[in-house]
C-alpha positions as a printed Julia matrix, in Angstrom:
447×3 Matrix{Float64}:
 12.22   54.66  -19.55
 15.39   54.29  -19.42
 17.82   52.07  -17.22
 19.3    55.06  -15.63
 15.54   56.03  -14.16
 14.41   53.08  -13.28
 17.13   52.18  -11.12
 17.32   55.68   -9.55
 13.78   54.73   -8.27
 15.64   52.99   -5.38
 13.86   52.22   -1.79
 11.0    50.06   -2.16
 11.15   49.4    -5.5
 14.09   47.73   -5.78
 12.79   44.29   -5.98
 10.45   45.55   -8.7
 13.53   46.86  -10.81
 15.64   43.76  -10.54
 11.95   41.46  -12.0
 11.44   44.43  -14.64
 15.61   43.9   -15.16
 15.14   40.45  -15.3
 12.02   40.07  -17.91
 14.28   42.71  -19.92
 17.36   40.46  -20.46
 15.48   36.89  -20.34
 15.68   36.71  -24.35
 20.27   37.52  -23.99
 22.73   35.6   -21.99
 24.58   36.37  -19.17
 26.97   38.21  -20.89
 25.13   39.76  -23.77
 23.11   41.37  -20.15
 26.33   42.61  -18.55
 27.62   44.38  -21.6
 24.09   46.03  -22.5
 24.41   47.58  -19.25
 27.77   48.52  -19.69
 27.26   50.23  -22.83
 24.27   52.41  -20.49
 26.89   53.46  -18.25
 26.41   51.12  -15.16
 28.39   50.65  -12.67
 29.87   46.97  -12.26
 28.29   47.09   -8.54
 24.77   48.04  -10.5
 25.13   45.77  -12.86
 25.81   43.05   -9.99
 23.1    44.32   -7.62
 20.61   43.86  -11.22
 21.59   40.73  -12.6
 22.93   38.96   -9.35
 25.68   37.87  -11.23
 29.1    38.08   -9.29
 31.16   41.02   -9.74
 34.79   39.46  -10.46
 32.72   37.41  -13.43
 31.39   41.07  -14.64
 35.13   42.56  -14.75
 35.93   39.29  -16.95
 33.48   39.74  -19.12
 33.96   43.23  -19.4
 37.59   42.7   -20.49
 36.87   40.12  -22.76
 34.61   42.38  -24.32
 37.49   44.99  -25.16
 39.79   42.47  -25.49
 37.84   41.12  -29.13
 37.1    43.46  -30.89
 33.92   44.95  -29.61
 32.07   41.86  -29.79
 29.73   39.86  -27.72
 31.61   36.95  -25.81
 30.88   33.84  -24.81
 30.1    32.82  -21.45
 34.0    32.44  -19.72
 35.27   29.45  -17.74
 34.87   30.23  -14.14
 36.8    28.82  -11.29
 40.61   26.89  -12.25
 41.35   25.6   -15.22
 40.98   21.5   -14.8
 43.87   19.6   -13.73
 44.08   16.14  -16.35
 46.92   14.58  -17.52
 45.99   11.56  -20.53
 45.04    8.41  -18.24
 44.97   10.09  -15.23
 41.84    8.63  -14.55
 42.79    5.28  -15.14
 45.29    5.19  -12.32
 43.32    6.89   -9.49
 40.84    4.47  -10.68
 43.85    1.19   -9.84
 45.18    2.94   -6.71
 41.77    3.07   -5.49
 40.89   -0.57   -6.01
 44.44   -1.72   -4.98
 43.97   -0.08   -1.72
 40.46    0.72   -0.98
 41.12    2.86    2.0
 43.58    5.36    0.8
 43.23    8.66    1.47
 43.32   11.22   -1.8
 46.37   12.93   -0.01
 48.23    9.58   -0.3
 47.2     9.39   -3.95
 47.79   13.14   -5.31
 51.66   12.08   -3.14
 51.53    9.11   -5.64
 50.74   10.83   -8.68
 53.78   13.64   -7.98
 56.2    11.17   -6.85
 55.27    8.68  -10.13
 54.4    11.04  -12.55
 55.69   14.62  -11.79
 51.78   15.73  -11.61
 50.47   17.69   -8.98
 46.45   17.46   -7.95
 45.0    18.84   -4.97
 43.48   16.33   -2.33
 40.11   17.87   -3.14
 40.18   17.12   -7.08
 41.27   13.49   -6.36
 37.87   12.81   -4.5
 35.91   14.97   -7.23
 37.56   12.81   -9.25
 36.61    9.31   -7.74
 33.45   10.62   -6.97
 32.81   10.96  -11.21
 34.12    7.56  -11.47
 31.33    6.47   -9.26
 33.6     5.79   -6.02
 31.48    6.31   -2.71
 33.17    6.31    0.66
 30.87    4.28    3.27
 31.41    1.62    5.3
 32.56   -1.88    3.95
 30.65   -5.29    2.78
 30.85   -7.52    5.55
 31.31  -11.08    4.9
 32.11  -13.97    7.6
 35.95  -15.22    7.54
 36.21  -18.38    6.97
 39.05  -21.17    7.59
 39.72  -23.91    4.87
 38.12  -26.74    7.26
 34.62  -24.41    7.46
 35.2   -24.12    3.59
 35.35  -27.96    3.54
 32.52  -28.85    5.83
 30.41  -26.23    3.89
 31.15  -28.01    0.74
 30.26  -31.33    1.83
 27.01  -29.99    3.94
 25.93  -28.36    0.27
 26.24  -31.53   -1.63
 24.71  -33.68    1.31
 21.99  -31.97    1.52
 21.31  -31.86   -2.3
 22.23  -35.23   -2.71
 19.57  -36.47   -0.03
 15.96  -36.84    0.28
 15.05  -33.92    2.32
 12.02  -31.55    1.14
 13.22  -28.74    1.4
  9.69  -26.58    1.63
  9.49  -28.88    4.78
 12.35  -27.1     6.54
 12.05  -24.97    9.31
 14.91  -22.27    9.85
 15.46  -20.84   13.3
 17.82  -18.38   14.71
 18.68  -15.94   17.6
 19.62  -12.08   16.7
 20.33   -9.42   18.34
 19.15   -5.89   18.21
 20.61   -2.38   19.92
 19.28    0.74   20.93
 21.27    2.87   18.51
 22.15    6.59   19.56
 20.75    9.04   17.19
 23.06   10.03   14.59
 21.45   11.45   11.54
 23.82   14.65   10.89
 23.01   18.33   11.91
 23.34   21.52   10.78
 25.68   23.28   12.85
 27.65   26.04   13.9
 30.47   26.96   16.28
 29.87   28.0    19.67
 25.98   26.62   19.28
 25.04   24.72   22.9
 21.73   24.36   22.64
 20.05   20.73   23.16
 19.47   19.65   19.21
 23.1    20.16   19.16
 23.65   16.62   20.88
 23.2    12.87   20.41
 22.29   11.74   23.87
 24.97    8.53   24.08
 24.17    6.16   27.31
 27.5     4.21   29.0
 25.75    0.68   28.04
 23.91   -0.03   24.74
 19.97   -1.53   25.57
 19.74   -4.15   23.36
 17.42   -7.35   23.6
 17.92  -10.68   21.55
 14.8   -12.6    19.76
 14.52  -16.0    18.89
 12.31  -16.42   15.8
 11.39  -19.49   13.34
 10.13  -19.24    9.92
  9.1   -21.76    7.07
  6.22  -22.02    3.92
  3.17  -20.35    5.04
  4.68  -20.18    8.32
  6.4   -17.35   10.61
  6.9   -18.54   14.39
  5.8   -16.16   17.42
  8.74  -14.09   18.51
 10.21  -14.78   21.42
 12.39  -12.45   23.5
 15.41  -14.14   25.41
 16.39  -13.17   29.11
 19.94  -12.95   28.15
 22.57  -15.22   27.61
 20.95  -18.23   26.65
 21.73  -21.28   27.55
 20.51  -24.67   26.81
 17.56  -24.82   29.76
 16.2   -21.57   28.94
 16.11  -22.46   24.63
 14.19  -25.63   25.68
 12.07  -22.8    27.48
 12.14  -20.38   24.45
 11.05  -23.12   21.94
  8.12  -24.14   23.85
  6.71  -20.65   24.08
  7.66  -20.02   20.8
  4.42  -22.34   19.89
  6.22  -23.89   16.5
  6.36  -27.72   17.57
  2.87  -27.14   18.57
  1.91  -25.71   15.21
  4.01  -27.98   12.96
  3.21  -30.72   13.97
 -0.75  -30.08   13.5
  0.35  -28.84    9.94
  2.59  -31.36    8.76
  1.96  -34.08   11.85
  4.35  -35.66   14.19
  7.27  -35.74   12.9
  7.24  -34.47    9.25
  8.85  -31.76    9.31
 12.95  -30.73    9.98
 13.24  -28.18   12.47
 16.89  -26.36   11.84
 19.08  -24.46   13.94
 22.9   -23.44   13.66
 25.54  -25.01   15.76
 25.53  -22.82   19.35
 26.38  -24.7    22.37
 22.68  -24.54   23.76
 21.0   -25.71   20.83
 23.57  -28.97   20.27
 23.73  -30.0    24.16
 22.16  -33.35   24.91
 19.25  -31.59   27.26
 18.62  -29.43   24.92
 18.8   -32.11   21.46
 16.54  -34.49   23.5
 13.94  -31.91   24.04
 13.5   -31.14   20.24
 13.75  -34.84   19.09
 11.1   -35.86   21.56
  8.82  -33.21   19.59
 10.36  -33.2    15.96
 12.74  -34.35   13.82
 15.75  -32.06   13.25
 19.36  -31.36   11.32
 21.75  -32.62   13.44
 24.87  -31.07   11.19
 24.61  -27.2    10.32
 28.12  -25.86    9.3
 29.89  -23.52   11.08
 30.2   -19.92   10.55
 27.35  -19.82    8.02
 25.17  -17.55    8.42
 24.89  -16.78    5.03
 22.93  -20.28    4.46
 20.32  -19.15    6.81
 17.41  -17.77    4.54
 15.78  -15.96    7.84
 19.1   -13.66    8.39
 17.83  -11.55    5.56
 14.86  -10.73    7.63
 17.07   -9.77   10.39
 18.86   -7.56    8.33
 15.81   -6.45    7.34
 14.3    -5.09   10.2
 17.97   -3.69   11.28
 17.69   -1.52    8.88
 13.63   -0.41    9.07
 15.08    0.25   13.14
 17.26    3.11   11.64
 14.72    4.68   10.61
 12.58    5.04   13.74
 12.96    6.81   17.01
 13.33    4.62   19.39
 14.06    5.56   23.06
 13.02    2.89   26.04
 14.02   -0.7    25.2
 10.61   -1.48   25.52
  9.96    0.13   22.65
 12.47   -1.49   20.68
 10.61   -4.81   21.59
  7.03   -3.77   20.81
  8.92   -2.39   16.93
 11.06   -5.68   16.23
  7.5    -7.18   16.75
  5.45   -5.07   14.8
  8.07   -5.46   11.82
  8.5    -9.19   12.78
  4.53   -9.31   12.25
  4.12   -7.66    9.5
  6.97   -9.12    7.14
  4.79  -10.56    3.26
  4.58  -14.23    4.04
  5.33  -14.32    0.32
  8.77  -12.71    0.85
  9.55  -15.59    3.4
  8.37  -18.02    1.18
 10.67  -16.89   -0.85
 13.55  -16.63    0.83
 13.12  -20.87    1.86
 12.79  -21.21   -1.64
 16.43  -20.63   -2.03
 17.96  -22.57    0.19
 18.56  -25.08   -2.28
 20.13  -22.12   -4.58
 22.46  -21.07   -1.99
 23.53  -24.86   -1.65
 24.22  -24.45   -5.14
 26.01  -21.37   -5.2
 28.47  -22.5    -2.1
 30.03  -25.8    -4.59
 30.24  -22.95   -6.8
 32.27  -20.71   -4.63
 34.01  -23.21   -3.68
 33.01  -23.33   -0.01
 33.9   -19.21    0.15
 31.13  -17.2     1.55
 28.03  -16.27   -0.76
 27.11  -12.86    1.17
 28.37  -10.82   -1.6
 26.53  -12.55   -3.8
 23.36  -12.45   -2.01
 22.96   -9.0    -1.48
 22.35   -9.09   -5.78
 19.83  -12.01   -5.58
 18.75  -14.64   -2.94
 17.71  -16.86   -6.05
 21.12  -18.19   -7.74
 20.71  -20.48  -11.22
 21.45  -24.41  -10.88
 24.96  -24.53  -10.89
 26.52  -27.04  -13.76
 29.54  -27.17  -11.36
 30.16  -29.97   -8.87
 32.97  -29.88   -6.68
 33.48  -33.63   -5.73
 32.94  -34.09   -1.86
 34.81  -36.75    0.3
 32.72  -38.41    2.43
 29.5   -36.9     2.26
 26.71  -37.16    4.94
 23.8   -39.72    4.21
 20.63  -39.09    5.6
 21.18  -40.51    9.39
 23.61  -38.16    9.72
 21.92  -35.01    8.22
 18.71  -35.64   10.58
 17.51  -37.08   13.83
 14.25  -38.2    13.15
 11.34  -37.5    15.77
 11.2   -39.95   19.05
  8.6   -39.69   21.22
  9.73  -42.08   23.36
 12.67  -40.32   24.17
 13.64  -39.39   27.95
 14.03  -35.42   28.08
 14.36  -35.22   31.7
 17.86  -36.63   32.03
 19.65  -36.03   35.53
 22.08  -33.44   33.21
 19.16  -31.51   32.94
 17.46  -32.14   36.14
 20.49  -30.84   37.55
 20.72  -27.38   36.7
 17.37  -26.51   38.4
 17.3   -23.52   40.9
 18.7   -24.76   44.11
 16.3   -24.5    47.23
 17.34  -23.57   50.81
 17.39  -27.02   51.92
 19.92  -28.32   49.33
 22.22  -25.89   50.4
 22.16  -26.95   53.5
 22.77  -30.42   53.4
 25.7   -29.76   50.38
 27.23  -28.06   53.11
 26.99  -30.57   55.53
 28.34  -33.43   52.98
 31.14  -31.03   52.16
 32.15  -30.88   55.67
 31.62  -35.06   56.1
 33.82  -35.84   52.87
 35.54  -32.87   51.87
 35.53  -31.77   48.13
 34.69  -36.09   46.92
 32.24  -34.62   44.27
 30.63  -37.69   42.74
 30.4   -39.35   46.67
 28.34  -35.75   47.26
 26.5   -35.74   44.42
 25.79  -39.39   44.72
 23.85  -38.35   48.06
 21.54  -35.94   46.58
 18.76  -36.06   44.88
 19.18  -35.35   40.61
 22.49  -33.26   40.96
 25.98  -34.57   39.3
 28.99  -34.0    40.55
 29.69  -31.11   38.37
 26.42  -29.18   39.66
 27.21  -29.56   43.19
 30.86  -28.54   42.58
 29.8   -25.17   40.86
 27.51  -24.46   43.53
 29.91  -24.87   46.08
 32.69  -22.68   44.11
 29.51  -20.32   44.18
 29.31  -20.27   47.82
 32.53  -20.24   48.47
 32.35  -17.05   46.83
């Protein structure tokens, strides 16, 4: 049966025809198949129907066949010829590294202005991808002042030269998690308006702040904070976490060291008295140094996992954060705690600079052979506030922050009417109230 006979079947047998011709030409190149069908008298459109090769390529193949002495052609080149010049990839690499936000258009303009070489922005971006560049959000690290860098070196040097057992450090921190809008990519057509085309966005982002603490073979309860944390709430958060109760049982009272950053609610007199009455704690933590705290890696892992989940309510967000926290492997936490020594040495190697980019590749760093000269290192007494159960943590400053009763408000108004805004006199006639708390309460009443 000839090819013409098979093709004339048509109708419902067209798919079978295509399969038969595919089998007939499976041992040939596509160009050989085109020429063989062309010599049998098939039109270009019929050849396209049978082989699924586009008509322009069919024409180019036939033209090449006749132009080269009736020989079976090799595959003709598709598309536009590649535009290249010596050293172009090197130039594109240099221009991209020089300005990481440079557009492909600006690079093409630079190539034309400096080298008289015309290349489209689309080709520039293809070359960038070939070179391994990807267009994505920037890596993030904290901005540090010179004073902060010096303090980081001083802290690292002092810790490494102290007799503190790093395996007994308990690292704590708060972190905020947000209910992000659904930014998943969609297949859209112009004019589509069904529900699947849209990502719903709230006017105010739903978020939750949590507190947690980690140590060797230890992970605290995760505590949800209510709004902005002040010193009074921070005391309550630490109690709810159960960390000093659990760890005093594990290590013995005062035989571990609580670590926190320098947030005002952490370092206030109200907080430090409360903490020192229950456990030893690290008094000094360098400002703007989340890269030194191992718990930051857990917060980062939780945020990455949350991006893969479909969460619609605040309670679902809280439940999911708790689930991830509770299931986080303790072996991984232990490795994070054991990386603290390497972090300190890496900070010294980096001359106090941020080490976030180094930690992305490995949380364990080879111990440094370079030791920075540090002036006035901190001694143990400057680093650690030792556990003292005899401290009075119910200070006047703490008691004055309790909620005001109706009777106290009436007494405050009466005393201000009697003595005016002489807050020291007013506070002296009230029970466990400071002049500052009286002044602030009266200003809020006036408003």
